[in-house]
């Protein structure tokens, strides 16, 4: 049975893979003569599986692989796609670790955006950054679907909190909150029914969800800017009791492996804290 789940006429996702492996959510968009795979998963096996599933489901060949960003849970299935064409932002490719080469690949790279059009179907790719220096999204306006990669991570993964470590490979940087906020503004102007995050549940109330994210990031921005103005060092700053953080704590407290969950949560909160502190204090390169 297909693991693919229908999102709209031309869009599917495979959410299951992420619970059975360390993979991201995988997706596919079909135009009339071919389809485009969204991210390659965390292993060759997952990548091969995705191609098979998409070709069975849509009954057209997969022509492109779109990589939302460089992280290994999104790129490690890439070899399955090496005879196809890779779509990615130039910054995504520039930010790959040295061990990852796309030398012999056919590639369509873009700085800001790329549009793929077939008949009356248009698919847009935009570079936004934020989570990773090369992070990009795919927007399919005709069916109002946005594949946002790891700009969004929703429950039950990571307690629904953003992951803001590993923005850049070399020199290492933490996440860029201003790029997140600019991306949210861009998404607010899109006509959306569904946002597919990098991990977690698919978002079916996009406008409300975006508003919550904007409020959360702006509250963190104000909080860290005040702390920095008061001359506080990173270690002196305690996290503000914002709703998403309180909810994450509650969730961690209720998990079976409570101490592991709390340690895991602490680790992620630390990346958020460092990202905001580093960015707004001008220490963007320190990790
Ligand atoms: Zn990911």
Coordinates of C-alpha atoms and ligand atoms in Angstrom, one line a residue:
X1 CA 0.0 0.0 0.0
X2 CA 1.2 3.5 -0.8
X3 CA 2.6 5.5 2.0
X4 CA 1.8 8.6 0.1
X5 CA -1.0 10.8 1.4
X6 CA -3.0 13.0 -0.9
X7 CA -2.8 16.7 -0.1
X8 CA -4.5 18.0 -3.2
X9 CA -5.0 16.8 -6.8
X10 CA -1.3 17.3 -7.7
X11 CA 0.4 17.1 -4.3
X12 CA 1.2 14.2 -2.0
X13 CA 3.3 13.8 1.1
X14 CA 4.9 10.8 2.9
X15 CA 4.8 11.7 6.6
X16 CA 5.4 8.2 7.8
X17 CA 9.0 7.9 6.8
X18 CA 10.1 10.5 9.4
X19 CA 8.7 8.3 12.3
X20 CA 10.4 5.1 11.0
X21 CA 13.8 6.7 10.3
X22 CA 15.5 10.1 10.9
X23 CA 14.1 11.3 7.6
X24 CA 12.2 14.6 7.0
X25 CA 8.7 14.7 5.5
X26 CA 9.0 13.8 1.8
X27 CA 6.7 15.2 -0.9
X28 CA 5.8 15.2 -4.5
X29 CA 4.1 17.6 -6.9
X30 CA 3.0 16.3 -10.3
X31 CA 2.7 18.5 -13.4
X32 CA 1.1 16.8 -16.3
X33 CA 4.1 15.0 -17.9
X34 CA 6.4 14.5 -14.9
X35 CA 6.6 15.0 -11.1
X36 CA 9.0 16.7 -8.8
X37 CA 10.2 15.1 -5.6
X38 CA 10.6 17.3 -2.5
X39 CA 13.7 16.3 -0.5
X40 CA 15.4 13.0 -0.7
X41 CA 15.2 11.6 2.8
X42 CA 17.9 10.4 5.1
X43 CA 19.1 7.3 3.1
X44 CA 19.5 5.9 -0.3
X45 CA 16.8 3.4 0.5
X46 CA 14.3 6.1 1.4
X47 CA 15.2 8.0 -1.8
X48 CA 14.7 4.9 -4.0
X49 CA 11.4 4.3 -2.2
X50 CA 10.2 7.8 -2.9
X51 CA 10.8 7.6 -6.6
X52 CA 8.9 4.3 -6.9
X53 CA 6.0 5.6 -4.8
X54 CA 5.7 8.8 -6.8
X55 CA 5.9 7.1 -10.2
X56 CA 3.2 4.5 -9.1
X57 CA 1.0 7.2 -7.7
X58 CA 1.2 9.8 -10.4
X59 CA 1.9 7.5 -13.4
X60 CA 4.5 9.9 -14.8
X61 CA 8.3 9.9 -14.3
X62 CA 10.0 11.9 -11.6
X63 CA 12.1 14.6 -13.4
X64 CA 13.4 16.8 -10.6
X65 CA 14.6 16.5 -7.1
X66 CA 14.1 19.7 -5.1
X67 CA 16.3 20.0 -2.0
X68 CA 14.9 22.4 0.6
X69 CA 18.3 22.7 2.3
X70 CA 21.6 20.9 3.1
X71 CA 20.9 19.0 6.3
X72 CA 21.5 15.3 6.1
X73 CA 18.0 14.2 6.9
X74 CA 16.9 15.9 3.7
X75 CA 19.9 15.2 1.4
X76 CA 21.2 11.7 2.3
X77 CA 18.9 9.9 -0.2
X78 CA 20.2 12.1 -3.1
X79 CA 22.1 9.3 -4.9
X80 CA 18.7 7.8 -5.8
X81 CA 18.1 10.9 -7.9
X82 CA 21.5 11.3 -9.6
X83 CA 20.1 10.7 -13.2
X84 CA 17.5 13.4 -12.7
X85 CA 17.8 17.2 -12.4
X86 CA 18.5 18.8 -9.1
X87 CA 16.7 22.1 -8.2
X88 CA 18.3 23.9 -5.3
X89 CA 19.3 27.4 -4.2
X90 CA 22.9 28.3 -5.1
X91 CA 23.5 28.9 -1.3
X92 CA 22.2 25.4 -0.5
X93 CA 24.9 24.0 -2.8
X94 CA 27.6 26.4 -1.5
X95 CA 26.8 25.3 2.0
X96 CA 27.2 21.6 1.5
X97 CA 29.9 19.9 3.5
X98 CA 33.0 19.1 1.4
X99 CA 32.2 15.4 1.4
X100 CA 29.0 16.0 -0.6
X101 CA 29.6 16.6 -4.3
X102 CA 27.2 17.3 -7.1
X103 CA 29.9 17.4 -9.8
X104 CA 28.3 15.2 -12.4
X105 CA 24.7 16.3 -11.7
X106 CA 22.4 18.2 -13.9
X107 CA 21.4 21.2 -11.8
X108 CA 19.0 24.1 -12.0
X109 CA 20.3 26.5 -9.4
X110 CA 18.7 29.8 -8.4
X111 CA 19.7 32.9 -6.3
X112 CA 16.3 34.2 -5.3
X113 CA 13.6 32.3 -7.2
X114 CA 12.9 29.8 -10.0
X115 CA 9.7 29.1 -11.8
X116 CA 8.8 25.8 -13.4
X117 CA 5.8 26.0 -15.7
X118 CA 4.0 23.3 -17.7
X119 CA 0.7 24.1 -19.5
X120 CA -1.3 26.1 -16.9
X121 CA 0.5 24.7 -13.9
X122 CA 3.2 26.9 -12.2
X123 CA 5.5 25.9 -9.4
X124 CA 7.6 28.5 -7.6
X125 CA 10.8 28.0 -5.7
X126 CA 12.0 30.8 -3.4
X127 CA 15.2 31.2 -1.4
X128 CA 14.4 32.4 2.2
X129 CA 17.2 31.3 4.5
X130 CA 16.4 31.4 8.3
X131 CA 16.8 27.7 9.3
X132 CA 19.8 27.2 7.0
X133 CA 21.7 29.6 4.9
X134 CA 20.4 28.0 1.7
X135 CA 16.8 27.2 2.9
X136 CA 14.3 27.4 0.1
X137 CA 10.6 26.7 -0.3
X138 CA 8.3 25.3 -3.0
X139 CA 5.0 27.1 -3.5
X140 CA 2.3 25.6 -5.7
X141 CA -0.3 28.5 -6.0
X142 CA -2.9 26.7 -8.1
X143 CA -3.6 24.3 -5.2
X144 CA -2.4 26.7 -2.4
X145 CA 0.3 24.4 -1.0
X146 CA 3.6 25.5 0.5
X147 CA 6.5 23.1 1.2
X148 CA 8.4 25.1 3.8
X149 CA 11.2 22.6 4.7
X150 CA 12.5 23.1 8.2
X151 CA 11.4 26.7 8.6
X152 CA 8.6 24.9 10.4
X153 CA 8.7 21.9 12.6
X154 CA 5.4 21.0 14.2
X155 CA 4.2 18.6 17.0
X156 CA 4.9 15.9 17.9
X157 CA 8.5 16.5 16.5
X158 CA 10.8 18.7 18.6
X159 CA 7.8 19.8 20.7
X160 CA 6.8 22.0 17.8
X161 CA 9.8 24.3 18.4
X162 CA 12.1 25.6 15.7
X163 CA 15.5 24.0 15.3
X164 CA 18.0 26.9 15.0
X165 CA 21.4 25.1 15.1
X166 CA 23.6 24.6 12.1
X167 CA 22.5 27.5 9.9
X168 CA 25.8 27.5 8.1
X169 CA 28.5 24.9 7.7
X170 CA 31.6 27.0 7.5
X171 CA 32.1 29.3 9.3
X172 CA 29.5 27.8 11.6
X173 CA 26.5 30.0 12.4
X174 CA 23.3 29.6 14.4
X175 CA 19.9 30.3 12.9
X176 CA 18.9 33.8 11.5
X177 CA 15.7 35.1 13.1
X178 CA 15.4 38.1 10.8
X179 CA 15.3 35.8 7.8
X180 CA 12.6 33.7 9.5
X181 CA 10.5 36.8 10.0
X182 CA 11.0 38.0 6.4
X183 CA 10.0 34.5 5.2
X184 CA 6.8 34.6 7.4
X185 CA 5.9 37.9 5.8
X186 CA 6.4 36.4 2.4
X187 CA 4.2 33.4 3.3
X188 CA 1.5 35.6 4.7
X189 CA 1.1 37.1 1.2
X190 CA 0.7 33.7 -0.4
X191 CA -2.7 32.2 -0.9
X192 CA -2.5 29.1 1.3
X193 CA -4.6 26.1 2.3
X194 CA -1.8 23.9 3.5
X195 CA 1.8 24.2 4.7
X196 CA 3.9 21.1 4.7
X197 CA 6.6 21.5 7.4
X198 CA 10.0 19.7 7.3
X199 CA 8.9 17.5 10.2
X200 CA 5.7 16.9 12.2
X201 CA 2.0 17.3 11.3
X202 CA 0.9 19.1 8.2
X203 CA -0.5 22.6 8.9
X204 CA -4.1 23.0 7.9
X205 CA -4.7 26.4 9.4
X206 CA -1.8 28.3 7.7
X207 CA -2.8 31.9 8.5
X208 CA -3.5 31.3 12.1
X209 CA -0.3 29.2 12.4
X210 CA 1.8 31.9 10.7
X211 CA 0.4 34.6 13.0
X212 CA 1.4 32.5 16.0
X213 CA 4.9 32.0 14.7
X214 CA 5.3 35.8 14.0
X215 CA 4.1 36.6 17.5
X216 CA 6.5 34.0 19.0
X217 CA 9.6 35.2 17.0
X218 CA 8.8 38.9 17.7
X219 CA 8.4 38.2 21.4
X220 CA 11.8 36.5 21.5
X221 CA 13.3 39.3 19.4
X222 CA 12.1 41.9 21.9
X223 CA 13.1 39.9 24.9
X224 CA 16.7 39.2 23.7
X225 CA 17.2 42.8 22.5
X226 CA 16.2 44.1 26.0
X227 CA 18.5 41.6 27.7
X228 CA 21.4 42.6 25.4
X229 CA 20.7 46.3 26.0
X230 CA 20.9 45.6 29.7
X231 CA 24.4 44.1 29.1
X232 CA 23.4 40.6 30.1
X233 CA 25.7 37.7 29.0
X234 CA 24.2 34.6 27.3
X235 CA 24.5 32.5 30.5
X236 CA 22.6 35.0 32.6
X237 CA 19.6 35.0 30.3
X238 CA 16.7 32.7 31.4
X239 CA 14.1 31.9 28.8
X240 CA 10.9 34.0 28.9
X241 CA 7.7 32.0 29.8
X242 CA 6.2 32.3 26.3
X243 CA 3.3 30.0 25.5
X244 CA 5.0 27.7 23.0
X245 CA 7.9 27.2 25.4
X246 CA 5.6 26.5 28.4
X247 CA 3.6 24.0 26.2
X248 CA 6.8 22.3 25.2
X249 CA 7.8 21.9 28.9
X250 CA 4.5 20.5 29.8
X251 CA 4.7 18.0 26.9
X252 CA 8.2 16.9 27.9
X253 CA 7.1 16.5 31.5
X254 CA 4.3 14.2 30.4
X255 CA 6.5 11.9 28.2
X256 CA 7.3 8.4 29.3
X257 CA 11.0 9.0 29.2
X258 CA 10.7 12.2 31.0
X259 CA 14.4 13.0 31.8
X260 CA 15.4 12.2 28.2
X261 CA 12.7 14.4 26.8
X262 CA 13.6 17.3 29.1
X263 CA 17.3 17.0 28.1
X264 CA 16.3 17.0 24.5
X265 CA 14.1 20.1 25.0
X266 CA 16.9 21.9 26.8
X267 CA 19.2 21.2 23.9
X268 CA 16.8 22.7 21.4
X269 CA 16.0 25.7 23.6
X270 CA 19.7 26.3 23.8
X271 CA 20.0 26.6 20.0
X272 CA 17.1 29.1 19.9
X273 CA 18.6 31.1 22.7
X274 CA 22.0 31.2 21.1
X275 CA 20.6 32.0 17.7
X276 CA 18.7 35.1 19.0
X277 CA 21.5 36.2 21.3
X278 CA 24.2 35.8 18.7
X279 CA 22.2 37.4 15.9
X280 CA 21.0 40.5 17.9
X281 CA 24.3 41.0 19.7
X282 CA 26.2 40.9 16.5
X283 CA 28.0 37.7 17.3
X284 CA 26.4 35.9 14.4
X285 CA 29.5 33.8 13.7
X286 CA 29.8 32.3 17.1
X287 CA 28.3 28.9 17.7
Ligands
LIG1 ZN1 15.1 18.4 8.8

